[in-house]
Short mmCIF file of C-alpha atoms in Angstrom, two decimals:
data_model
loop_
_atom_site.label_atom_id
_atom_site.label_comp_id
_atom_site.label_asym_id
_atom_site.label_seq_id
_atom_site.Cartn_x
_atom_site.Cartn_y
_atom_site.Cartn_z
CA UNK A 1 0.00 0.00 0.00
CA UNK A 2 1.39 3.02 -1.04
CA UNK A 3 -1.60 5.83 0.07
CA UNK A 4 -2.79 6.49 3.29
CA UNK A 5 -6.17 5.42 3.94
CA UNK A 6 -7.69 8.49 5.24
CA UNK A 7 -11.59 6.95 4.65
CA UNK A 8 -11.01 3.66 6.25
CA UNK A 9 -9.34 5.37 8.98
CA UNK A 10 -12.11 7.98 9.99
CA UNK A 11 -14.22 5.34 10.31
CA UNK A 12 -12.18 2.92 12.57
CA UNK A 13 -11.83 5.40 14.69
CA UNK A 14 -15.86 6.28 14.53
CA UNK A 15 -16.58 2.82 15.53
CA UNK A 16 -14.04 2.38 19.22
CA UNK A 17 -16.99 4.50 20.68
CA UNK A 18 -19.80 1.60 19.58
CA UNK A 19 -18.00 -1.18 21.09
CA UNK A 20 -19.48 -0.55 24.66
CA UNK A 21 -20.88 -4.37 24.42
CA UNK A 22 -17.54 -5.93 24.13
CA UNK A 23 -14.65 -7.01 27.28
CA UNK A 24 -12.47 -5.11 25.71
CA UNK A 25 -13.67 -1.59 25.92
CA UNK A 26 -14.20 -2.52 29.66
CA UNK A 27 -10.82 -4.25 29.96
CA UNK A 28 -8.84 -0.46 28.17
CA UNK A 29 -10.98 2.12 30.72
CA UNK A 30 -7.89 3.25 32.16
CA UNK A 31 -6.85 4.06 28.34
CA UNK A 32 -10.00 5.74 27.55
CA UNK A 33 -9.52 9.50 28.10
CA UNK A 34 -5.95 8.65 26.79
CA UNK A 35 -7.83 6.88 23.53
CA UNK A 36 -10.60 10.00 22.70
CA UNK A 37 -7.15 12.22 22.93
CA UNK A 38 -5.53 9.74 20.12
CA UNK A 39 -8.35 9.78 18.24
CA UNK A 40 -9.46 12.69 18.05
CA UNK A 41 -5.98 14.31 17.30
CA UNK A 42 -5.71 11.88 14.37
CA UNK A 43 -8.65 13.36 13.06
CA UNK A 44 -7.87 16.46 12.80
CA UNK A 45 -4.25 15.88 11.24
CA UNK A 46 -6.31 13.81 8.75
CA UNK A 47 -8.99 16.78 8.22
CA UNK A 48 -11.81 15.54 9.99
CA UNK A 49 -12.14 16.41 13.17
CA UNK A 50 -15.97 16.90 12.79
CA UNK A 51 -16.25 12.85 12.11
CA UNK A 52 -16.83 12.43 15.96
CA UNK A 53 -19.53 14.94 17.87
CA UNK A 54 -18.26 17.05 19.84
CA UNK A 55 -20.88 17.66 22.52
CA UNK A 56 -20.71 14.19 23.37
CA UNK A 57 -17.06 14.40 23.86
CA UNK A 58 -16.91 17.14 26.07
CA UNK A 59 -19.71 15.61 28.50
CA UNK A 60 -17.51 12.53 28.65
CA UNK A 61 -14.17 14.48 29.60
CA UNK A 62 -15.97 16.16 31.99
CA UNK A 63 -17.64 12.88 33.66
CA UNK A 64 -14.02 12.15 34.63
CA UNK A 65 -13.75 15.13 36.95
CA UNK A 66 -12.48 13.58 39.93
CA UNK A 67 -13.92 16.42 42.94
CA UNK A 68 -11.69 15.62 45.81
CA UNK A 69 -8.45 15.68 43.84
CA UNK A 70 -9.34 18.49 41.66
CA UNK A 71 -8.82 17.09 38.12
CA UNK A 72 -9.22 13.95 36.26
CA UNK A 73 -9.60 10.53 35.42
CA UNK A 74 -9.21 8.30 32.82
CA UNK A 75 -12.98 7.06 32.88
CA UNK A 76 -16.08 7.93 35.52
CA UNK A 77 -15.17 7.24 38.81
CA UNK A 78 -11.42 6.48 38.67
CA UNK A 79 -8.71 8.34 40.61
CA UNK A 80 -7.14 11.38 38.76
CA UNK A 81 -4.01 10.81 37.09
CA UNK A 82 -1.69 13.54 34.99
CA UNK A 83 -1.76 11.42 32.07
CA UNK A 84 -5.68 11.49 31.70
CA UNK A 85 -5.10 15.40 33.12
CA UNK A 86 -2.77 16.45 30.45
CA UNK A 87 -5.14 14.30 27.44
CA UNK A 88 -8.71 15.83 29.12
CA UNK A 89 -7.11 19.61 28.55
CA UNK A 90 -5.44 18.59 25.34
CA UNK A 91 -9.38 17.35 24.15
CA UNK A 92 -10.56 20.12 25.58
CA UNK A 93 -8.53 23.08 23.88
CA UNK A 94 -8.93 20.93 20.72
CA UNK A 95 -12.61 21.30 20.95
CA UNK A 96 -12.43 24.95 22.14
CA UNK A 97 -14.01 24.44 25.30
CA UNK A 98 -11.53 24.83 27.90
CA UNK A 99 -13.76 27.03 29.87
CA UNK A 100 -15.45 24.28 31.40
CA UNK A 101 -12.70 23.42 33.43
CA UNK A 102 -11.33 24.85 36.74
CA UNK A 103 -7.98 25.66 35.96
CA UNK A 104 -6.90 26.92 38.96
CA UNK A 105 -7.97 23.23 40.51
CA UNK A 106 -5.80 21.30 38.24
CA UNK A 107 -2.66 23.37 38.45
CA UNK A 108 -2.66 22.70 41.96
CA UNK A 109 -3.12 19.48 41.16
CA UNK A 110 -0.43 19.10 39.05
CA UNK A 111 1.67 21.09 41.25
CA UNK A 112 0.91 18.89 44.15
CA UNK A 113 2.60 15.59 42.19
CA UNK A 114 6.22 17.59 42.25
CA UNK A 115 8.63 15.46 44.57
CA UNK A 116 11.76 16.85 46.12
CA UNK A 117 13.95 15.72 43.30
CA UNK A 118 12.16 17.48 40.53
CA UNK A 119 9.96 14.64 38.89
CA UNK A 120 6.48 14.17 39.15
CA UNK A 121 4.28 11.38 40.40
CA UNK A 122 1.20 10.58 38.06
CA UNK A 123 -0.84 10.54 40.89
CA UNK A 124 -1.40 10.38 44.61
CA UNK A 125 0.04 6.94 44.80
CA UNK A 126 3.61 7.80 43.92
CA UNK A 127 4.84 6.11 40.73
CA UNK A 128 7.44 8.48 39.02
CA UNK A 129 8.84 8.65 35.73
CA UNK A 130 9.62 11.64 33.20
CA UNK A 131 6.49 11.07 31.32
CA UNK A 132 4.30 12.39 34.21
CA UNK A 133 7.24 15.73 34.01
CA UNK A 134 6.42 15.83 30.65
CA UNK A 135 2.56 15.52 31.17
CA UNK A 136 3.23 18.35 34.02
CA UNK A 137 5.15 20.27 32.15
CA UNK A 138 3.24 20.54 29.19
CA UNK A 139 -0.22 20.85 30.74
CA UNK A 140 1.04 23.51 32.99
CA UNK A 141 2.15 24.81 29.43
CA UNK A 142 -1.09 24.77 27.97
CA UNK A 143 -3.05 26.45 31.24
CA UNK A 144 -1.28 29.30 30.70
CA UNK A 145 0.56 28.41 34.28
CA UNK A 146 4.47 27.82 33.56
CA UNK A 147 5.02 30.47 35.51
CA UNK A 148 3.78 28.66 38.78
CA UNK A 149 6.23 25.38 38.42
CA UNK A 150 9.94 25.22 39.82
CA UNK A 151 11.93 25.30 36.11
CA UNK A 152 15.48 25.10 38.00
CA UNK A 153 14.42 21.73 39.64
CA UNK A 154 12.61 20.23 37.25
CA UNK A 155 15.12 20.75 34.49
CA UNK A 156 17.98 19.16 37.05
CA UNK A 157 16.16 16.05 37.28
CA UNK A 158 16.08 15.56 33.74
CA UNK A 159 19.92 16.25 33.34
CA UNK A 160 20.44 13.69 35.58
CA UNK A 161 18.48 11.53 33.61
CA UNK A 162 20.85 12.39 30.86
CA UNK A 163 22.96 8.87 29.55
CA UNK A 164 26.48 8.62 28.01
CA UNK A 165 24.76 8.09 24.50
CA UNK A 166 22.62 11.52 24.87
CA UNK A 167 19.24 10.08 25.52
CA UNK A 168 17.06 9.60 28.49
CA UNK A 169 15.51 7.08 30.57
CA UNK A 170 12.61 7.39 32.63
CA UNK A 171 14.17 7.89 35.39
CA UNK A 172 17.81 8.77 37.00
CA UNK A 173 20.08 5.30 36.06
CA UNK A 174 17.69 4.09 33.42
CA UNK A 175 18.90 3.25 30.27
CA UNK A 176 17.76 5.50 27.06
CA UNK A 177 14.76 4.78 25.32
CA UNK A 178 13.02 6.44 22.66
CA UNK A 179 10.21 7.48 24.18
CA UNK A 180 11.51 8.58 27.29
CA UNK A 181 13.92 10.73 25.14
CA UNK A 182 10.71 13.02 23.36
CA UNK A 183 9.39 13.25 26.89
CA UNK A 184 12.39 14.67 28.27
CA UNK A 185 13.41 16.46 24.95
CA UNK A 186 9.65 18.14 24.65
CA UNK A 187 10.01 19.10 28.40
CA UNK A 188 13.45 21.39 27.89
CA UNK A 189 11.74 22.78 24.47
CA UNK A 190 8.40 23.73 26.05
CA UNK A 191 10.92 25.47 29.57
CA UNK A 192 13.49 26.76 26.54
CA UNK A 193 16.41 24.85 28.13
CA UNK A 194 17.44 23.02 25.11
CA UNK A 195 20.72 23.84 26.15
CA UNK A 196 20.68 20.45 28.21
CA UNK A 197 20.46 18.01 25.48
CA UNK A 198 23.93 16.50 23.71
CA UNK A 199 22.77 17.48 20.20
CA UNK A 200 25.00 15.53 18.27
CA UNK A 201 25.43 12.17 19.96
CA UNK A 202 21.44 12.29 21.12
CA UNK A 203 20.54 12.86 17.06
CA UNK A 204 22.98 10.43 16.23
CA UNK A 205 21.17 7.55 18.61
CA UNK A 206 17.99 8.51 17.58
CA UNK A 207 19.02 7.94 13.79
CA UNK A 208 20.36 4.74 14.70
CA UNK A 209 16.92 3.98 15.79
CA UNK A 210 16.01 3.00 11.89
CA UNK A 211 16.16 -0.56 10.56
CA UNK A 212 16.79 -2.18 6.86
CA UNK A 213 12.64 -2.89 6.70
CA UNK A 214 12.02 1.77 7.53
CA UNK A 215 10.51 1.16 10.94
CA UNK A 216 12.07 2.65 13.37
CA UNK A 217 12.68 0.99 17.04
CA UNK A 218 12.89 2.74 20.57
CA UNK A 219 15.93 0.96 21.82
CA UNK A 220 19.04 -0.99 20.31
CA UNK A 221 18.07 -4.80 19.58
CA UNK A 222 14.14 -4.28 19.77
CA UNK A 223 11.70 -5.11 16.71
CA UNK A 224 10.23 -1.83 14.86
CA UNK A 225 7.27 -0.45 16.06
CA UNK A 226 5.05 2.06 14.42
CA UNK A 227 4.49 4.65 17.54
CA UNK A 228 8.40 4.78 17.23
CA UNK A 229 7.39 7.22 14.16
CA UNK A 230 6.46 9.68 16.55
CA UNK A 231 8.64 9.37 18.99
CA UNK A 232 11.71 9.70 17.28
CA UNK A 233 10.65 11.77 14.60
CA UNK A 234 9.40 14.66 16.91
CA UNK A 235 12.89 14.84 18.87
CA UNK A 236 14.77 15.12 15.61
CA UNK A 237 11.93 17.69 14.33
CA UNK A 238 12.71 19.49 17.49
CA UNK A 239 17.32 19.16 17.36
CA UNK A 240 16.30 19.97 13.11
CA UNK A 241 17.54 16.35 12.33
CA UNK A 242 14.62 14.70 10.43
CA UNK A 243 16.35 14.64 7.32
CA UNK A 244 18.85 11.62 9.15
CA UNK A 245 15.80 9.49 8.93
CA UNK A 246 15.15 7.58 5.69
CA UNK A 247 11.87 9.42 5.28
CA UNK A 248 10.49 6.97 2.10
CA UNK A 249 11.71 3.95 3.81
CA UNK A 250 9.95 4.44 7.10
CA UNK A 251 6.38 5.81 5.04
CA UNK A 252 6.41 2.96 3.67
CA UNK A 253 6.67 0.82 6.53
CA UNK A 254 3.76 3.04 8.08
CA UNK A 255 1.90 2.17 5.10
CA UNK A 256 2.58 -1.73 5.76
CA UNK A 257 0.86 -1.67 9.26
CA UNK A 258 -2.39 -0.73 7.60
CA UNK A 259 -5.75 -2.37 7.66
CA UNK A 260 -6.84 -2.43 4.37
CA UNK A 261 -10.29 -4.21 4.77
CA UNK A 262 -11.06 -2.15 8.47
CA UNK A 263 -8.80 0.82 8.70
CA UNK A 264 -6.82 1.38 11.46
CA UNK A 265 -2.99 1.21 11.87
CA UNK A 266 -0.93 -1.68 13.70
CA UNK A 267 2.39 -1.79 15.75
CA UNK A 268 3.85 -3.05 12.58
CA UNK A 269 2.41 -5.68 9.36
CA UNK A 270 0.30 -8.28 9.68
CA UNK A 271 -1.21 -7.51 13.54
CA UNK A 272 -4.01 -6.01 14.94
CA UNK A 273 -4.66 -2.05 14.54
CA UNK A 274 -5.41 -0.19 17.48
CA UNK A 275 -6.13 3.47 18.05
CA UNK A 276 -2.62 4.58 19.58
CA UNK A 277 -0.33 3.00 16.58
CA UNK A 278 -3.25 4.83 14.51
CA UNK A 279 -2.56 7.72 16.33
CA UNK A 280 1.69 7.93 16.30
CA UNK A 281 1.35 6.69 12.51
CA UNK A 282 -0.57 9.43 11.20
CA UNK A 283 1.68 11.71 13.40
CA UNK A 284 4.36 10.25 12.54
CA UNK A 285 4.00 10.88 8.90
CA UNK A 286 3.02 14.35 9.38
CA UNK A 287 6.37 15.13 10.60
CA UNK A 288 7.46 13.97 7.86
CA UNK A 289 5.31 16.48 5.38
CA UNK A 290 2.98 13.55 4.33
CA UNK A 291 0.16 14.93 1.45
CA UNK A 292 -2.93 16.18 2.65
CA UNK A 293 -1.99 16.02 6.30
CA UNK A 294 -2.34 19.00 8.97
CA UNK A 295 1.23 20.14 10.52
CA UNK A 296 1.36 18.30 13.65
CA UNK A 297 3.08 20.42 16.17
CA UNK A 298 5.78 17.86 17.56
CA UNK A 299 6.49 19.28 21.29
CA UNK A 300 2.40 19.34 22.33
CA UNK A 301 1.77 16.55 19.66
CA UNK A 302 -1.87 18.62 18.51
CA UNK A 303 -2.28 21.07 15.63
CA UNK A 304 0.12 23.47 14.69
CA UNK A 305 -2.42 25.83 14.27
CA UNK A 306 -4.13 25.80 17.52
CA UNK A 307 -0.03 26.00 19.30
CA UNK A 308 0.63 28.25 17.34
CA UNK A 309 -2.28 30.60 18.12
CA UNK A 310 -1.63 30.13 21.46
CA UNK A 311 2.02 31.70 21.12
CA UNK A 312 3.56 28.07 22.94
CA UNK A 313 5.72 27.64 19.85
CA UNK A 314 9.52 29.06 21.05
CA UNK A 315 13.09 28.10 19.95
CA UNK A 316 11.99 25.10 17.77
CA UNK A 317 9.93 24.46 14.56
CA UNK A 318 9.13 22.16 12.47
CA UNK A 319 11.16 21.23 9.45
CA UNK A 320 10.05 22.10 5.67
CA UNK A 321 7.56 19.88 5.19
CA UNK A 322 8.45 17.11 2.27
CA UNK A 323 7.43 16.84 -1.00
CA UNK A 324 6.07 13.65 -1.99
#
């Protein structure tokens, strides 16, 4: 296959939300704020945002409200978390109604998760990693509230996180890994502390990332996996390294992972689609200037257009889109 299948796709994604009868929309509910975020952002990169309504959506994110923590779950009634806190306000500013939350709730929130060291927790619990900084750091971002979070520590826990071969782990000690690296890498962009990262030997190891088939894996020794698209394509968009990738090698491998009778996009050929590899794939190849495709902005990982209007973009951009 050597086209995107925009149609098919639009409507694999329309039918997740009409599988309420099945185990396995009950088994992903702590995916599913995380899922309507993936969806819906593939939409609009693939011009149809409209294909899902919008009234519906919002009532949903805001089901998730958890009261006594002050922000929200992944699905009614669970515990708040930052990653269904960052994807609810990502939904929400996509949909332009980020008035219905109470901002000043969540930042404290968000705040809240902050340990001693710099990272975050993702929730009251106490698991840390650099995704929830990211989440933090980006949602914080978003709120307009940057201002309120402690840039010197949180940008010394991800140095330490920094590894001999320029990437980072998820947390201090652990060994690089693709996605760990955009995490940390979108984190110094959004704070404009760039200055942290090892340009050269952290472009070099993502580059490295790309195997004889195009895909491209998120650690040395490890089979290719679509959502690798993303991840390693947004940190070179960011250090202005795309062009190290093989950019026809790895659409086509995108194009492999298709469903051609269903729609939807798989980890790689031959297995079953899902909508996160949907997600990452269609991202992935709007990095990479893909025909007929929305700029995806690859810090926030939403719309160009709607980052852009919010004056978020700083030191990076994205590079000249391709020409297929």
């Amino acid at each position: 296959m050597s086209d995107l299948l925009v149609p098919l796709h639009v409507q694999y994604i329309q039918s997740l939300g009409k599988s309420q009868d099945e185990l396995v929309y009950h088994l992903t509910a702590h995916l599913r704020m995380n899922a309507i975020y993936w969806g819906l952002t593939a939409l609009c990169i693939m011009g149809h945002k409209d294909a899902l309504d919008r009234q519906e959506m919002i009532d949903y994110v805001m089901s998730c409200w958890d009261e006594e923590a002050g922000s929200f779950g992944a699905h009614p009634d669970h515990d708040a978390h930052i990653l269904s806190t960052l994807s609810a306000v990502q939904i929400l500013i996509m949909q332009d109604a980020l008035d219905r939350v109470d901002i000043d709730r969540v930042v404290k929130f968000i705040l809240s998760l902050q340990q001693p060291s710099g990272v975050f927790a993702g929730d009251q619990f106490g698991e840390i990693d650099t995704r929830f900084l990211f989440c933090a750091v980006n949602a914080l971002s978003l709120l307009g509230r940057l201002s309120k979070l402690d840039v010197e520590k949180t940008v010394g826990y991800i140095e330490q996180c920094r590894n001999f071969d320029g990437g980072f782990g998820s947390s201090i000690g652990a060994e690089s890994h693709a996605s760990q690296v955009f995490v940390c890498v979108g984190a110094l962009a959004i704070l404009d502390r760039l200055d942290v990262v090892d340009v050269p030997t952290l472009s070099w190891w993502l580059a490295e990332r790309q195997l004889p088939n195009g895909g491209l894996n998120g650690r040395p020794e490890k089979l290719e996996d679509v959502c690798y698209s993303f991840w390693v394509l947004s940190s070179l968009s960011v250090l202005n390294k795309v062009h190290w990738i093989d950019a026809d090698k790895l659409t086509s491998f995108i194009m492999s992972a298709q469903d051609p009778e269903n729609g939807g996009i798989a980890d790689r050929p031959g297995d079953m689609p899902d909508v996160f590899h949907t997600h990452f794939g269609v991202a992935g190849l709007s990095i990479l200037g893909y025909p007929g495709l929305a700029d995806l902005d690859p810090v926030y990982c939403m719309p160009a257009d709607i980052i852009e209007r919010m004056g978020l973009r700083k030191g990076w951009k994205n590079l000249e889109r391709r020409t297929f």
